[in-house]
Coordinates of N, CA and C and ligand atoms in Angstrom, one line a residue:
A1446 N 16.3 -104.7 63.1 CA 17.3 -104.0 62.3 C 17.2 -102.5 62.5
S1447 N 18.4 -101.9 62.4 CA 18.3 -100.4 62.6 C 17.9 -99.7 61.3
L1448 N 17.4 -98.5 61.5 CA 17.0 -97.7 60.4 C 18.2 -96.9 59.9
L1449 N 19.0 -96.5 60.9 CA 20.1 -95.6 60.7 C 21.3 -96.0 61.5
E1450 N 22.4 -96.1 60.9 CA 23.6 -96.5 61.7 C 24.7 -95.5 61.4
I1451 N 25.2 -94.9 62.5 CA 26.3 -93.9 62.3 C 27.5 -94.4 63.0
N1452 N 28.6 -94.5 62.3 CA 29.8 -95.1 62.8 C 31.0 -94.2 62.6
E1453 N 31.6 -93.8 63.8 CA 32.8 -92.9 63.8 C 32.8 -91.8 62.8
L1454 N 31.6 -91.1 62.8 CA 31.4 -90.0 61.9 C 32.3 -88.8 62.4
S1455 N 32.9 -88.2 61.4 CA 33.6 -86.9 61.7 C 33.4 -85.9 60.6
K1456 N 33.4 -84.6 61.0 CA 33.3 -83.5 60.1 C 34.3 -82.4 60.4
V1457 N 35.2 -82.1 59.5 CA 36.0 -81.0 59.7 C 35.7 -80.0 58.5
Y1458 N 35.3 -78.8 58.9 CA 34.9 -77.8 57.8 C 36.2 -77.3 57.2
A1459 N 36.0 -76.6 56.0 CA 37.1 -76.2 55.2 C 38.1 -75.3 56.0
D1460 N 37.5 -74.5 57.0 CA 38.4 -73.6 57.8 C 39.1 -74.3 59.0
G1461 N 38.9 -75.7 59.0 CA 39.6 -76.4 60.1 C 38.8 -76.7 61.3
T1462 N 37.6 -76.2 61.4 CA 36.7 -76.4 62.5 C 36.3 -77.9 62.6
A1463 N 36.7 -78.6 63.7 CA 36.3 -80.0 63.8 C 34.9 -80.0 64.5
A1464 N 33.8 -80.1 63.7 CA 32.5 -80.0 64.3 C 32.0 -81.3 64.8
L1465 N 32.4 -82.5 64.3 CA 32.1 -83.8 64.8 C 33.3 -84.6 64.9
K1466 N 33.4 -85.4 66.0 CA 34.5 -86.3 66.2 C 34.1 -87.7 66.6
N1467 N 34.3 -88.7 65.8 CA 34.0 -90.0 66.2 C 32.6 -90.3 66.8
V1468 N 31.6 -89.8 66.1 CA 30.2 -89.9 66.6 C 29.7 -91.3 66.1
S1469 N 29.2 -92.1 67.0 CA 28.6 -93.4 66.7 C 27.3 -93.6 67.4
F1470 N 26.3 -94.0 66.7 CA 25.1 -94.5 67.4 C 24.2 -95.1 66.3
S1471 N 23.3 -95.9 66.7 CA 22.3 -96.4 65.7 C 20.9 -96.2 66.2
V1472 N 20.0 -96.1 65.2 CA 18.6 -95.6 65.5 C 17.7 -96.7 65.0
A1473 N 16.8 -97.2 65.9 CA 15.8 -98.2 65.6 C 14.5 -97.5 65.1
P1474 N 13.8 -98.2 64.2 CA 12.6 -97.6 63.7 C 11.6 -97.2 64.8
G1475 N 11.0 -96.0 64.8 CA 10.0 -95.6 65.8 C 10.6 -94.9 67.0
E1476 N 11.9 -94.7 67.0 CA 12.5 -93.9 68.1 C 12.2 -92.4 67.9
F1477 N 12.1 -91.7 69.1 CA 12.0 -90.3 69.0 C 13.2 -89.8 69.8
I1478 N 14.2 -89.3 69.1 CA 15.5 -89.0 69.7 C 15.7 -87.5 69.7
A1479 N 16.0 -87.0 70.9 CA 16.4 -85.6 71.0 C 17.9 -85.5 71.1
I1480 N 18.5 -84.7 70.3 CA 19.9 -84.4 70.3 C 20.0 -83.1 71.1
I1481 N 20.7 -83.1 72.2 CA 20.8 -81.9 73.0 C 22.3 -81.5 73.2
G1482 N 22.5 -80.2 73.4 CA 23.9 -79.7 73.5 C 23.9 -78.2 73.3
P1483 N 24.9 -77.5 73.8 CA 25.0 -76.1 73.7 C 25.2 -75.7 72.2
S1484 N 25.0 -74.4 71.9 CA 25.2 -73.8 70.6 C 26.6 -74.1 70.2
G1485 N 26.8 -74.6 69.0 CA 28.2 -74.9 68.5 C 28.6 -76.3 68.8
A1486 N 27.8 -77.1 69.4 CA 28.2 -78.5 69.8 C 28.3 -79.4 68.6
G1487 N 27.6 -79.1 67.5 CA 27.7 -79.9 66.3 C 26.4 -80.6 65.9
K1488 N 25.3 -80.2 66.6 CA 24.0 -80.8 66.4 C 23.5 -80.7 65.0
S1489 N 23.6 -79.4 64.5 CA 23.1 -79.1 63.2 C 24.0 -79.8 62.1
T1490 N 25.3 -79.8 62.3 CA 26.2 -80.6 61.4 C 25.8 -82.0 61.4
L1491 N 25.5 -82.6 62.5 CA 25.1 -84.0 62.5 C 23.9 -84.3 61.7
L1492 N 22.8 -83.5 61.8 CA 21.6 -83.7 61.0 C 21.9 -83.5 59.6
R1493 N 22.7 -82.5 59.3 CA 23.0 -82.2 57.9 C 23.9 -83.3 57.2
C1494 N 24.7 -84.0 58.0 CA 25.4 -85.1 57.5 C 24.5 -86.3 57.1
I1495 N 23.4 -86.4 57.9 CA 22.5 -87.6 57.7 C 21.8 -87.4 56.4
N1496 N 21.4 -86.2 56.0 CA 20.7 -86.1 54.7 C 21.6 -85.5 53.7
R1497 N 22.9 -85.4 54.0 CA 23.9 -85.1 53.0 C 23.8 -83.6 52.5
L1498 N 23.3 -82.7 53.4 CA 23.4 -81.3 53.1 C 24.9 -81.0 53.4
V1499 N 25.5 -81.8 54.2 CA 27.0 -81.6 54.5 C 27.6 -83.0 54.3
K1500 N 28.8 -82.9 53.6 CA 29.5 -84.2 53.3 C 30.4 -84.5 54.5
P1501 N 30.3 -85.7 55.0 CA 31.1 -86.1 56.2 C 32.6 -86.2 55.7
S1502 N 33.5 -85.9 56.7 CA 34.9 -86.0 56.4 C 35.4 -87.5 56.6
G1503 N 34.8 -88.2 57.5 CA 35.2 -89.6 57.8 C 34.1 -90.3 58.5
G1504 N 34.2 -91.6 58.5 CA 33.2 -92.5 59.1 C 32.1 -92.9 58.2
A1505 N 31.1 -93.6 58.7 CA 30.1 -94.1 57.8 C 28.7 -93.8 58.4
I1506 N 27.8 -93.5 57.5 CA 26.3 -93.3 57.8 C 25.5 -94.3 56.9
R1507 N 24.8 -95.2 57.5 CA 24.0 -96.0 56.7 C 22.5 -95.7 57.0
F1508 N 21.8 -95.3 56.0 CA 20.3 -95.1 56.2 C 19.6 -96.2 55.3
R1509 N 18.9 -97.1 56.0 CA 18.4 -98.3 55.3 C 19.5 -98.9 54.5
D1510 N 19.4 -99.0 53.1 CA 20.5 -99.6 52.4 C 21.4 -98.6 51.7
I1511 N 21.2 -97.3 52.1 CA 22.0 -96.3 51.4 C 23.2 -95.9 52.3
D1512 N 24.4 -95.9 51.7 CA 25.6 -95.4 52.5 C 25.6 -93.9 52.2
A1513 N 25.1 -93.2 53.2 CA 25.0 -91.7 53.0 C 26.3 -91.0 52.9
A1514 N 27.3 -91.5 53.5 CA 28.6 -90.8 53.5 C 29.2 -90.9 52.1
A1515 N 28.9 -92.0 51.4 CA 29.6 -92.2 50.1 C 28.5 -92.2 48.9
A1516 N 27.3 -91.6 49.2 CA 26.2 -91.8 48.3 C 26.5 -91.0 46.9
S1517 N 26.0 -91.6 45.9 CA 26.0 -90.9 44.6 C 24.9 -89.9 44.6
R1518 N 24.9 -89.0 43.5 CA 23.8 -88.0 43.4 C 22.4 -88.6 43.5
R1519 N 22.3 -89.8 42.7 CA 21.0 -90.4 42.7 C 20.6 -90.9 44.1
Q1520 N 21.6 -91.5 44.8 CA 21.3 -92.0 46.1 C 21.0 -90.8 47.1
V1521 N 21.7 -89.7 46.9 CA 21.4 -88.5 47.8 C 20.0 -88.1 47.6
R1522 N 19.5 -88.1 46.3 CA 18.1 -87.7 46.0 C 17.1 -88.7 46.7
L1523 N 17.5 -90.0 46.6 CA 16.6 -91.0 47.3 C 16.6 -90.8 48.8
L1524 N 17.8 -90.5 49.3 CA 17.9 -90.3 50.8 C 17.1 -89.1 51.2
R1525 N 17.1 -88.0 50.5 CA 16.4 -86.8 50.8 C 14.9 -87.0 50.7
R1526 N 14.5 -87.9 49.7 CA 13.1 -88.1 49.5 C 12.5 -88.9 50.7
Q1527 N 13.4 -89.7 51.3 CA 12.9 -90.5 52.4 C 13.1 -89.9 53.8
T1528 N 13.7 -88.7 53.8 CA 13.9 -88.0 55.1 C 13.3 -86.6 54.9
G1529 N 12.4 -86.3 55.9 CA 11.8 -84.9 55.9 C 12.6 -84.0 56.8
M1530 N 12.9 -82.8 56.3 CA 13.7 -81.9 57.1 C 12.8 -80.8 57.6
I1531 N 13.0 -80.4 58.9 CA 12.3 -79.3 59.5 C 13.3 -78.4 60.1
F1532 N 13.2 -77.1 59.8 CA 14.2 -76.1 60.1 C 13.7 -75.1 61.2
Q1533 N 14.7 -74.5 61.9 CA 14.3 -73.5 62.9 C 13.6 -72.3 62.2
G1534 N 14.0 -71.9 61.1 CA 13.4 -70.7 60.4 C 12.3 -71.1 59.5
Y1535 N 11.8 -72.3 59.6 CA 10.6 -72.8 58.8 C 10.9 -73.0 57.3
N1536 N 11.7 -72.1 56.7 CA 12.0 -72.2 55.3 C 10.8 -72.4 54.3
L1537 N 9.8 -71.7 54.6 CA 8.6 -71.7 53.7 C 8.8 -70.7 52.5
I1538 N 8.1 -70.9 51.5 CA 8.0 -69.9 50.4 C 7.0 -68.9 50.9
Q1539 N 7.4 -67.7 51.3 CA 6.6 -66.8 52.0 C 5.4 -66.3 51.2
R1540 N 5.6 -66.1 49.9 CA 4.5 -65.4 49.2 C 3.5 -66.3 48.5
V1541 N 3.6 -67.6 48.8 CA 2.6 -68.5 48.2 C 1.8 -69.1 49.4
T1542 N 0.7 -69.7 49.0 CA -0.3 -70.3 50.0 C 0.4 -71.4 50.7
V1543 N -0.2 -71.7 51.9 CA 0.2 -72.8 52.8 C 0.0 -74.1 52.0
L1544 N -1.1 -74.2 51.3 CA -1.4 -75.5 50.5 C -0.3 -75.7 49.5
R1545 N 0.1 -74.6 48.8 CA 1.1 -74.7 47.8 C 2.5 -75.0 48.4
N1546 N 2.7 -74.5 49.5 CA 4.0 -74.8 50.2 C 4.1 -76.4 50.4
V1547 N 3.0 -76.9 50.8 CA 3.0 -78.4 51.1 C 3.1 -79.1 49.8
L1548 N 2.4 -78.7 48.8 CA 2.4 -79.4 47.5 C 3.8 -79.3 46.8
H1549 N 4.4 -78.1 46.9 CA 5.8 -78.0 46.4 C 6.8 -78.8 47.1
G1550 N 6.6 -79.0 48.4 CA 7.5 -79.8 49.2 C 7.5 -81.2 48.7
R1551 N 6.3 -81.7 48.3 CA 6.2 -83.1 47.8 C 6.7 -83.1 46.4
L1552 N 6.2 -82.2 45.5 CA 6.5 -82.3 44.1 C 8.0 -81.9 43.8
G1553 N 8.5 -81.1 44.7 CA 9.9 -80.7 44.5 C 10.8 -81.9 44.4
Y1554 N 10.4 -82.9 45.0 CA 11.2 -84.2 44.9 C 10.7 -85.0 43.7
M1555 N 9.5 -85.0 43.5 CA 8.9 -86.0 42.6 C 8.9 -85.5 41.1
N1556 N 8.5 -84.2 40.9 CA 8.3 -83.8 39.6 C 8.3 -82.2 39.6
A1557 N 9.5 -81.7 39.5 CA 9.8 -80.3 39.6 C 9.1 -79.5 38.5
V1558 N 8.9 -80.1 37.3 CA 8.4 -79.4 36.2 C 6.9 -79.1 36.4
S1559 N 6.1 -80.2 36.7 CA 4.7 -79.9 36.8 C 4.4 -79.1 38.0
G1560 N 5.2 -79.2 39.1 CA 5.1 -78.4 40.3 C 5.3 -76.9 40.0
S1561 N 6.3 -76.6 39.2 CA 6.6 -75.2 38.9 C 5.5 -74.6 38.0
L1562 N 4.8 -75.5 37.3 CA 3.7 -75.0 36.4 C 2.4 -74.9 37.2
G1563 N 2.5 -75.4 38.5 CA 1.3 -75.3 39.3 C 0.3 -76.4 38.9
L1564 N 0.8 -77.5 38.4 CA -0.1 -78.6 38.0 C 0.0 -79.7 39.1
F1565 N -1.0 -79.9 39.8 CA -1.0 -80.9 40.9 C -2.2 -81.9 40.6
S1566 N -2.0 -83.2 40.9 CA -3.1 -84.1 40.7 C -4.1 -83.9 41.8
R1567 N -5.3 -84.3 41.6 CA -6.4 -84.2 42.6 C -6.0 -85.0 43.9
K1568 N -5.3 -86.1 43.7 CA -4.9 -86.9 44.8 C -3.9 -86.2 45.7
D1569 N -2.9 -85.5 45.0 CA -1.9 -84.8 45.7 C -2.5 -83.7 46.6
V1570 N -3.5 -83.0 45.9 CA -4.2 -81.9 46.6 C -5.0 -82.4 47.8
A1571 N -5.7 -83.5 47.6 CA -6.5 -84.1 48.7 C -5.6 -84.5 49.8
D1572 N -4.5 -85.1 49.5 CA -3.5 -85.6 50.5 C -3.0 -84.4 51.3
A1573 N -2.6 -83.4 50.6 CA -2.0 -82.2 51.2 C -3.1 -81.6 52.2
K1574 N -4.3 -81.5 51.7 CA -5.4 -80.9 52.6 C -5.6 -81.7 53.8
A1575 N -5.5 -83.1 53.7 CA -5.8 -83.9 54.8 C -4.6 -83.8 55.8
I1576 N -3.4 -83.6 55.4 CA -2.3 -83.4 56.3 C -2.4 -82.1 57.0
L1577 N -2.8 -81.0 56.3 CA -3.0 -79.7 56.9 C -4.1 -79.7 57.9
H1578 N -5.2 -80.5 57.6 CA -6.3 -80.6 58.5 C -5.8 -81.2 59.8
R1579 N -5.0 -82.3 59.7 CA -4.5 -83.0 60.8 C -3.6 -82.1 61.7
L1580 N -2.9 -81.1 61.1 CA -2.1 -80.2 61.8 C -2.8 -79.0 62.3
G1581 N -4.1 -79.0 62.2 CA -4.9 -77.9 62.7 C -4.8 -76.7 61.8
L1582 N -4.6 -76.8 60.5 CA -4.4 -75.7 59.6 C -5.4 -75.6 58.5
T1583 N -6.6 -76.1 58.8 CA -7.7 -76.1 57.8 C -8.0 -74.6 57.4
E1584 N -8.1 -73.8 58.4 CA -8.5 -72.4 58.2 C -7.4 -71.6 57.4
Q1585 N -6.2 -72.1 57.6 CA -5.0 -71.3 57.0 C -4.6 -71.8 55.6
M1586 N -5.2 -72.8 55.1 CA -4.8 -73.4 53.8 C -4.5 -72.5 52.7
F1587 N -5.4 -71.5 52.5 CA -5.3 -70.6 51.4 C -4.7 -69.3 51.7
K1588 N -4.2 -69.2 53.0 CA -3.5 -67.9 53.3 C -2.0 -68.0 52.8
R1589 N -1.4 -66.9 52.7 CA 0.0 -66.9 52.3 C 0.8 -67.3 53.6
A1590 N 1.9 -67.9 53.4 CA 2.7 -68.4 54.5 C 3.1 -67.2 55.4
D1591 N 3.4 -66.0 54.8 CA 3.8 -64.9 55.6 C 2.7 -64.2 56.4
E1592 N 1.5 -64.7 56.3 CA 0.4 -64.2 57.1 C 0.2 -65.1 58.4
L1593 N 1.0 -66.1 58.5 CA 0.9 -67.0 59.7 C 1.8 -66.7 60.8
S1594 N 1.4 -67.1 62.0 CA 2.3 -67.0 63.2 C 3.5 -68.0 63.0
G1595 N 4.5 -67.8 63.9 CA 5.6 -68.7 63.8 C 5.2 -70.2 64.1
G1596 N 4.4 -70.3 65.1 CA 3.9 -71.7 65.4 C 3.2 -72.3 64.3
Q1597 N 2.3 -71.5 63.6 CA 1.6 -72.0 62.5 C 2.5 -72.3 61.3
Q1598 N 3.5 -71.5 61.1 CA 4.4 -71.7 60.0 C 5.2 -73.0 60.2
Q1599 N 5.6 -73.3 61.5 CA 6.3 -74.5 61.8 C 5.4 -75.7 61.6
R1600 N 4.1 -75.6 61.8 CA 3.2 -76.7 61.5 C 3.1 -76.9 60.0
V1601 N 3.2 -75.9 59.2 CA 3.3 -76.1 57.8 C 4.6 -76.8 57.4
G1602 N 5.6 -76.4 58.1 CA 6.9 -77.1 57.9 C 6.8 -78.6 58.2
I1603 N 6.0 -79.0 59.2 CA 5.8 -80.4 59.5 C 4.9 -81.0 58.4
A1604 N 3.9 -80.3 58.0 CA 3.0 -80.8 57.0 C 3.8 -81.1 55.7
R1605 N 4.7 -80.2 55.3 CA 5.5 -80.3 54.1 C 6.4 -81.6 54.2
A1606 N 7.0 -81.7 55.4 CA 7.8 -82.9 55.6 C 7.0 -84.2 55.5
L1607 N 5.8 -84.2 56.1 CA 4.9 -85.4 56.1 C 4.5 -85.7 54.7
S1608 N 4.2 -84.7 53.9 CA 3.7 -85.0 52.6 C 4.6 -85.8 51.7
Q1609 N 5.9 -85.8 52.1 CA 6.9 -86.6 51.4 C 6.8 -88.1 51.8
K1610 N 5.9 -88.4 52.8 CA 5.8 -89.7 53.3 C 7.2 -90.3 53.7
P1611 N 7.9 -89.5 54.6 CA 9.3 -89.9 54.9 C 9.3 -91.1 55.9
Q1612 N 10.5 -91.7 56.0 CA 10.7 -92.8 57.0 C 11.3 -92.1 58.2
L1613 N 12.0 -91.0 58.0 CA 12.7 -90.3 59.0 C 12.5 -88.8 58.9
I1614 N 12.2 -88.2 60.1 CA 12.1 -86.8 60.1 C 13.3 -86.2 60.9
L1615 N 14.0 -85.2 60.3 CA 15.1 -84.6 61.0 C 14.7 -83.1 61.2
A1616 N 14.6 -82.8 62.5 CA 14.2 -81.4 62.8 C 15.3 -80.7 63.5
D1617 N 15.8 -79.6 62.9 CA 16.9 -78.8 63.4 C 16.4 -77.6 64.2
E1618 N 16.4 -77.7 65.6 CA 15.9 -76.7 66.4 C 14.6 -76.1 66.0
P1619 N 13.6 -77.0 65.9 CA 12.3 -76.6 65.4 C 11.5 -75.6 66.3
I1620 N 11.9 -75.6 67.5 CA 11.1 -74.7 68.4 C 11.9 -73.6 69.0
A1621 N 13.1 -73.4 68.5 CA 14.0 -72.4 69.1 C 13.5 -71.0 68.9
S1622 N 12.6 -70.7 67.9 CA 12.1 -69.4 67.7 C 10.7 -69.2 68.2
L1623 N 10.2 -70.2 68.9 CA 8.8 -70.2 69.3 C 8.6 -70.0 70.8
D1624 N 7.4 -69.4 71.2 CA 7.0 -69.3 72.6 C 6.7 -70.7 73.2
P1625 N 6.6 -70.7 74.5 CA 6.5 -72.0 75.2 C 5.2 -72.8 74.7
V1626 N 4.1 -72.1 74.5 CA 2.9 -72.8 74.1 C 3.0 -73.4 72.7
A1627 N 3.5 -72.5 71.8 CA 3.7 -73.0 70.4 C 4.7 -74.1 70.4
S1628 N 5.7 -74.0 71.2 CA 6.8 -75.1 71.3 C 6.2 -76.4 71.7
R1629 N 5.3 -76.4 72.7 CA 4.7 -77.6 73.1 C 3.8 -78.2 72.0
T1630 N 3.1 -77.3 71.3 CA 2.2 -77.8 70.2 C 3.0 -78.5 69.2
I1631 N 4.2 -77.9 68.8 CA 5.0 -78.6 67.8 C 5.6 -79.9 68.3
M1632 N 6.0 -79.9 69.6 CA 6.5 -81.2 70.1 C 5.5 -82.3 70.2
E1633 N 4.2 -81.9 70.5 CA 3.1 -82.8 70.6 C 2.9 -83.4 69.2
H1634 N 2.9 -82.5 68.2 CA 2.7 -83.0 66.8 C 3.8 -84.0 66.4
L1635 N 5.0 -83.6 66.7 CA 6.1 -84.5 66.3 C 6.0 -85.8 67.0
S1636 N 5.7 -85.8 68.3 CA 5.7 -87.1 69.0 C 4.5 -87.9 68.5
G1637 N 3.4 -87.2 68.2 CA 2.2 -87.9 67.7 C 2.5 -88.6 66.4
I1638 N 3.2 -87.9 65.5 CA 3.6 -88.5 64.2 C 4.4 -89.7 64.4
C1639 N 5.3 -89.6 65.3 CA 6.2 -90.7 65.6 C 5.4 -91.9 66.1
R1640 N 4.6 -91.7 67.1 CA 3.8 -92.8 67.7 C 2.8 -93.4 66.8
E1641 N 2.0 -92.5 66.1 CA 0.9 -93.0 65.3 C 1.3 -93.5 63.9
D1642 N 2.3 -92.8 63.3 CA 2.7 -93.2 61.9 C 4.0 -94.0 61.9
G1643 N 4.6 -94.2 63.1 CA 5.8 -94.9 63.2 C 7.0 -94.2 62.4
I1644 N 6.9 -92.9 62.3 CA 8.0 -92.2 61.6 C 9.0 -91.9 62.7
T1645 N 10.2 -92.3 62.4 CA 11.3 -92.1 63.3 C 11.7 -90.6 63.3
C1646 N 11.9 -90.0 64.5 CA 12.2 -88.5 64.5 C 13.5 -88.3 65.3
I1647 N 14.4 -87.5 64.7 CA 15.6 -87.0 65.4 C 15.4 -85.5 65.4
V1648 N 15.4 -84.9 66.7 CA 15.1 -83.5 66.9 C 16.2 -82.8 67.6
N1649 N 16.8 -81.8 67.1 CA 17.8 -81.0 67.8 C 17.1 -80.0 68.7
L1650 N 17.5 -80.0 70.0 CA 16.9 -79.1 70.9 C 18.0 -78.5 71.8
H1651 N 17.8 -77.3 72.3 CA 18.7 -76.9 73.4 C 18.0 -76.9 74.7
Q1652 N 16.7 -77.0 74.7 CA 16.0 -77.1 76.0 C 16.0 -78.6 76.5
V1653 N 16.7 -78.8 77.6 CA 16.7 -80.2 78.1 C 15.3 -80.6 78.6
A1654 N 14.5 -79.7 79.1 CA 13.2 -80.0 79.6 C 12.3 -80.6 78.5
M1655 N 12.4 -80.0 77.4 CA 11.6 -80.5 76.2 C 12.0 -81.9 75.8
A1656 N 13.3 -82.1 75.8 CA 13.8 -83.4 75.5 C 13.3 -84.4 76.5
R1657 N 13.4 -84.1 77.7 CA 12.9 -85.0 78.8 C 11.4 -85.4 78.6
D1658 N 10.6 -84.4 78.2 CA 9.2 -84.5 78.2 C 8.7 -85.3 76.9
Y1659 N 9.5 -85.3 75.9 CA 8.9 -85.9 74.6 C 9.8 -87.0 74.0
A1660 N 11.1 -87.0 74.3 CA 11.9 -88.0 73.6 C 11.9 -89.3 74.3
T1661 N 12.1 -90.4 73.5 CA 12.2 -91.7 74.0 C 13.7 -92.0 74.3
R1662 N 14.6 -91.1 73.8 CA 16.0 -91.3 74.0 C 16.7 -89.9 73.8
I1663 N 17.7 -89.7 74.6 CA 18.4 -88.4 74.5 C 19.9 -88.7 74.2
I1664 N 20.4 -88.0 73.2 CA 21.8 -88.0 72.9 C 22.4 -86.7 73.2
G1665 N 23.3 -86.6 74.1 CA 24.0 -85.3 74.4 C 25.3 -85.2 73.6
I1666 N 25.4 -84.0 73.0 CA 26.6 -83.7 72.2 C 27.3 -82.5 72.8
H1667 N 28.6 -82.6 73.0 CA 29.4 -81.5 73.4 C 30.7 -81.4 72.7
K1668 N 31.0 -80.3 72.1 CA 32.3 -80.1 71.3 C 32.5 -81.3 70.3
G1669 N 31.4 -81.6 69.6 CA 31.5 -82.6 68.5 C 31.5 -84.1 69.0
E1670 N 31.4 -84.3 70.3 CA 31.4 -85.7 70.7 C 30.2 -86.1 71.5
V1671 N 29.8 -87.3 71.4 CA 28.6 -87.8 72.2 C 29.1 -88.0 73.6
V1672 N 28.4 -87.3 74.5 CA 28.7 -87.3 75.9 C 27.6 -88.0 76.8
F1673 N 26.5 -88.3 76.1 CA 25.4 -89.0 76.8 C 24.5 -89.7 75.8
D1674 N 24.1 -90.9 76.1 CA 23.2 -91.5 75.2 C 22.3 -92.5 76.0
G1675 N 21.1 -92.1 76.3 CA 20.3 -92.9 77.1 C 18.9 -92.5 77.2
R1676 N 18.1 -93.1 78.1 CA 16.7 -92.7 78.3 C 16.6 -91.4 79.1
P1677 N 15.5 -90.7 78.8 CA 15.4 -89.4 79.6 C 15.5 -89.5 81.1
G1678 N 15.0 -90.6 81.6 CA 15.1 -90.8 83.1 C 16.5 -91.0 83.6
E1679 N 17.4 -91.4 82.7 CA 18.8 -91.6 83.1 C 19.6 -90.3 83.2
L1680 N 19.0 -89.3 82.7 CA 19.7 -88.0 82.7 C 19.6 -87.4 84.1
S1681 N 20.8 -86.9 84.6 CA 20.8 -86.3 86.0 C 19.8 -85.1 86.0
E1682 N 19.2 -84.9 87.1 CA 18.3 -83.7 87.3 C 19.0 -82.4 87.3
E1683 N 20.3 -82.4 87.6 CA 21.0 -81.2 87.7 C 21.4 -80.6 86.4
T1684 N 21.4 -81.4 85.3 CA 21.9 -80.8 84.0 C 21.0 -79.7 83.5
Ligands
ADP892 P1 23.1 -72.4 64.7 O1 24.2 -72.4 65.7 O2 21.9 -71.7 65.2 O3 22.9 -73.6 64.0 P2 25.0 -70.7 63.3 O4 24.8 -69.2 63.5 O5 26.1 -71.4 64.0 O6 23.6 -71.4 63.6 O7 25.1 -71.0 61.7 C1 24.3 -70.4 60.7 C2 24.9 -70.8 59.4 O8 26.2 -70.4 59.3 C3 24.9 -72.3 59.2 O9 24.5 -72.6 57.8 C4 26.3 -72.8 59.5 O10 26.6 -73.9 58.7 C5 27.1 -71.6 59.1 N1 28.3 -71.4 59.9 C6 28.3 -71.5 61.2 N2 29.6 -71.3 61.7 C7 30.3 -71.1 60.6 C8 31.7 -70.8 60.3 N3 32.6 -70.7 61.3 N4 32.1 -70.6 59.1 C9 31.2 -70.7 58.1 N5 29.9 -70.9 58.2 C10 29.5 -71.1 59.4
ADP893 P1 25.0 -76.6 66.8 O1 23.9 -77.0 65.8 O2 25.1 -77.5 67.9 O3 24.9 -75.2 67.2 P2 26.8 -76.6 64.5 O4 26.8 -77.9 63.9 O5 26.0 -75.5 63.9 O6 26.4 -76.7 66.0 O7 28.3 -76.1 64.6 C1 29.3 -76.9 65.1 C2 30.6 -76.1 64.9 O8 30.9 -76.1 63.5 C3 30.6 -74.7 65.4 O9 31.9 -74.4 65.9 C4 30.3 -73.9 64.1 O10 30.8 -72.6 64.2 C5 31.0 -74.7 63.1 N1 30.4 -74.6 61.7 C6 29.1 -74.9 61.4 N2 29.0 -74.7 60.1 C7 30.2 -74.4 59.6 C8 30.6 -74.1 58.3 N3 29.8 -74.1 57.2 N4 31.9 -73.8 58.1 C9 32.8 -73.8 59.2 N5 32.4 -74.0 60.5 C10 31.1 -74.3 60.6

């Protein structure tokens, strides 16, 4: 059974921009999908439709048993709890510690009140520390997010997403602001999470080389339409 099924999805923004046109594909559990395409192709809109940061104009998106396109507020909350989002700009709370960023990521969904009071259970703290350790951030745990390098901040972004125990990770250009070495580290972590934890990943990328090296499947988007959907080896060397 598929984890995610997208059927004839379209998005027209209020100003008339047709960002997605008839996009259809389904995603099996455990896939590592790279969405590639030039700037403005609609990659970000696609990810945002999946977790309902953007409301689709037409078509259907089914995530497990949730109809994302027509979801109620309660279902949108459920959907976001089960999908971890990773952003190009990391979106961390700059002035608080790395550990707190991870804890807030989890409790933001679960219990906003105790989180805002800074009350976390021992188990939540232990889990967050274990995740940070796994991402190589043991030394950085009690530093403020704004003291970290970009690559380290993005690893915190991954840790925060993981702390939600998501079924699906959506990463929107996670390496676009990073140097080649940090980019590879991030891609290694994401593909490791996919392989070892079975968490399905959909990653927007504009570097085809990265997609080839890490993805199990590549979906090419151009002007809001799917123009390629296949295995990395099927992609022409010239692209
Ligand atoms: P990227 O291409 O790196 O995703 P953009 O610069 O296109 O980023 O978009 C940055 C933000 O501005 C996004 O939140 C996007 O939704 C919004 N945006 C992009 N294009 C428009 C537009 N034509 N009108 C209004 N908002 C836009
Ligand atoms: P990509 O992620 O591939 O760069 P986007 O999904 O950000 O593409 O953008 C697809 C198209 O939709 C672009 O033409 C962009 O300017 C436009 N767009 C994105 N966000 C908005 C928005 N909030 N309002 C209007 N147009 C937007």
